[in-house]
Short mmCIF file of C-alpha atoms in Angstrom, two decimals:
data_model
loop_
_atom_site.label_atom_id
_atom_site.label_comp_id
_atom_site.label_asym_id
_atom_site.label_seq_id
_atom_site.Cartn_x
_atom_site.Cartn_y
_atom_site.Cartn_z
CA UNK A 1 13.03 92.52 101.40
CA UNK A 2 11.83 91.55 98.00
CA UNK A 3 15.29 89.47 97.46
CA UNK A 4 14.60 87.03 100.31
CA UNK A 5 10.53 87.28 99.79
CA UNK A 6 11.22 83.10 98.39
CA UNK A 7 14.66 82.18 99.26
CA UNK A 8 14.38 79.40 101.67
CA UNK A 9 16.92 76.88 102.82
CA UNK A 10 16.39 74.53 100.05
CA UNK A 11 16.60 77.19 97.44
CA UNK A 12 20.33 78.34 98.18
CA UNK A 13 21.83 75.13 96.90
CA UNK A 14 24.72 77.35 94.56
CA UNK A 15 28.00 78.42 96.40
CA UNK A 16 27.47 81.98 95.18
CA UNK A 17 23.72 82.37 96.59
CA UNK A 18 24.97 80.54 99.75
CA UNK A 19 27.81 83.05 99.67
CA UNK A 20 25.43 86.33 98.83
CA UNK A 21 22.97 85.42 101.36
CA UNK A 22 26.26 85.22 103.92
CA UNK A 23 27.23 88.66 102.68
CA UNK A 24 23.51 90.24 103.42
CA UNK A 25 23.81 89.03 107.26
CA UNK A 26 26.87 90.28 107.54
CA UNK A 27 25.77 93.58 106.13
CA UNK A 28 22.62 93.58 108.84
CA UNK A 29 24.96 92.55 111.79
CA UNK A 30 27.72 95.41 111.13
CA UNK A 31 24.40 97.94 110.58
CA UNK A 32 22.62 96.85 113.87
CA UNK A 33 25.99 96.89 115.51
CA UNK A 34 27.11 100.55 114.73
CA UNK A 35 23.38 101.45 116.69
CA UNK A 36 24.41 102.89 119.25
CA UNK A 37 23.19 101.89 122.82
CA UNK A 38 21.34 105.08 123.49
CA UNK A 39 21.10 108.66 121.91
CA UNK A 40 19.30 111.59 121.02
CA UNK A 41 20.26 111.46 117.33
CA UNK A 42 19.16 109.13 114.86
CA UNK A 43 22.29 109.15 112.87
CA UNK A 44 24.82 106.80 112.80
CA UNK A 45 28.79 107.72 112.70
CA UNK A 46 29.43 104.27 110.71
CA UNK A 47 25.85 104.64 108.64
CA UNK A 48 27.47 105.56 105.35
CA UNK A 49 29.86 102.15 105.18
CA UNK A 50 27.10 100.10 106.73
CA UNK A 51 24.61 101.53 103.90
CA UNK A 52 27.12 100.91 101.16
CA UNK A 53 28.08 97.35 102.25
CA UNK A 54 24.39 96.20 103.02
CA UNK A 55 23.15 98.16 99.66
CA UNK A 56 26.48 96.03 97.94
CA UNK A 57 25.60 92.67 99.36
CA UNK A 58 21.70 93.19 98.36
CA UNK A 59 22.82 93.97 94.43
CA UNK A 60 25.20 90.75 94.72
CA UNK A 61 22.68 88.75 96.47
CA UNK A 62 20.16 90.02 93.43
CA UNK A 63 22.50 89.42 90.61
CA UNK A 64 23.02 85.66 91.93
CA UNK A 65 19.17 84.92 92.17
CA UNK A 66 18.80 85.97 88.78
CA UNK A 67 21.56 83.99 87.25
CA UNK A 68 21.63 80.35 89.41
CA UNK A 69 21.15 77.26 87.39
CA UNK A 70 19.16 75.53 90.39
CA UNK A 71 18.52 72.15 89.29
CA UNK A 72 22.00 71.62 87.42
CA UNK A 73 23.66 72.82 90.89
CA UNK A 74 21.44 70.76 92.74
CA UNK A 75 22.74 67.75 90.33
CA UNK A 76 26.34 68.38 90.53
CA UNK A 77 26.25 68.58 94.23
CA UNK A 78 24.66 65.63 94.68
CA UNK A 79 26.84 63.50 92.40
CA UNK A 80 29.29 62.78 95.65
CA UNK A 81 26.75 62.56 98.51
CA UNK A 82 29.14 62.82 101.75
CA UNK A 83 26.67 61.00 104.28
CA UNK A 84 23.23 59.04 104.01
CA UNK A 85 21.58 62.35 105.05
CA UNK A 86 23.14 64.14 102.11
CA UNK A 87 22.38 61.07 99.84
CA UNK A 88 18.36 61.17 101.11
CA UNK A 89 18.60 64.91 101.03
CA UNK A 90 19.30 65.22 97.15
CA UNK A 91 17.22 62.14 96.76
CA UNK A 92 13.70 64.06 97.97
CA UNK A 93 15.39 67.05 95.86
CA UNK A 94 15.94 66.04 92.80
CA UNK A 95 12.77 63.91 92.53
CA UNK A 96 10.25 66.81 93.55
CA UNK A 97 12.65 69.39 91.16
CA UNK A 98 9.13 69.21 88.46
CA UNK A 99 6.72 70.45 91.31
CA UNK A 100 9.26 72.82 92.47
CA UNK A 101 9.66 74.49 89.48
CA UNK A 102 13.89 74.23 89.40
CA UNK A 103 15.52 76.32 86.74
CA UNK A 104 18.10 74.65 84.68
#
């Protein structure tokens, strides 16, 4: 999927691209769980509300990429670290944002 081709871990520092990417799992799971366990037809009974909630959380997901402010989230989160880890974490961030090519 072109929407995921460069979203990695560190990229999904927003609440609404955490959120979106959330939304696209859950669309995969309730798809791969309508399967059914065996049959001679490839058509699904739930297919049209899995399509339609998978094809909704890929437009979301989209629409979020497109409009995240990376670094400026990445700032505001780490104003109020909540461990050493997080305070390290946002360190290493925010200092290699100029080879990483934030937005913001």
């Amino acid at each position: 999927m072109p929407q995921l081709n460069r979203l990695d871990h560190l990229a999904v520092v927003g609440i609404t691209l955490h959120t979106q990417v959330l939304d696209l799992y859950e669309g995969h799971a309730a798809l791969l769980y309508a399967l059914p366990t065996s049959s001679s037809s490839r058509r699904l009974a739930d297919a049209p509300a899995a399509v339609a909630k998978l094809d909704t959380a890929i437009i979301e997901l989209t629409a979020a990429t497109t409009s995240v402010e990376t670094k400026s989230d990445l700032e505001s989160l780490c104003q109020n670290p909540k461990n050493s880890y997080a305070q390290s974490y946002c360190t290493k961030m925010l200092e290699a944002a100029p080879t990483r090519r934030l937005r913001g």
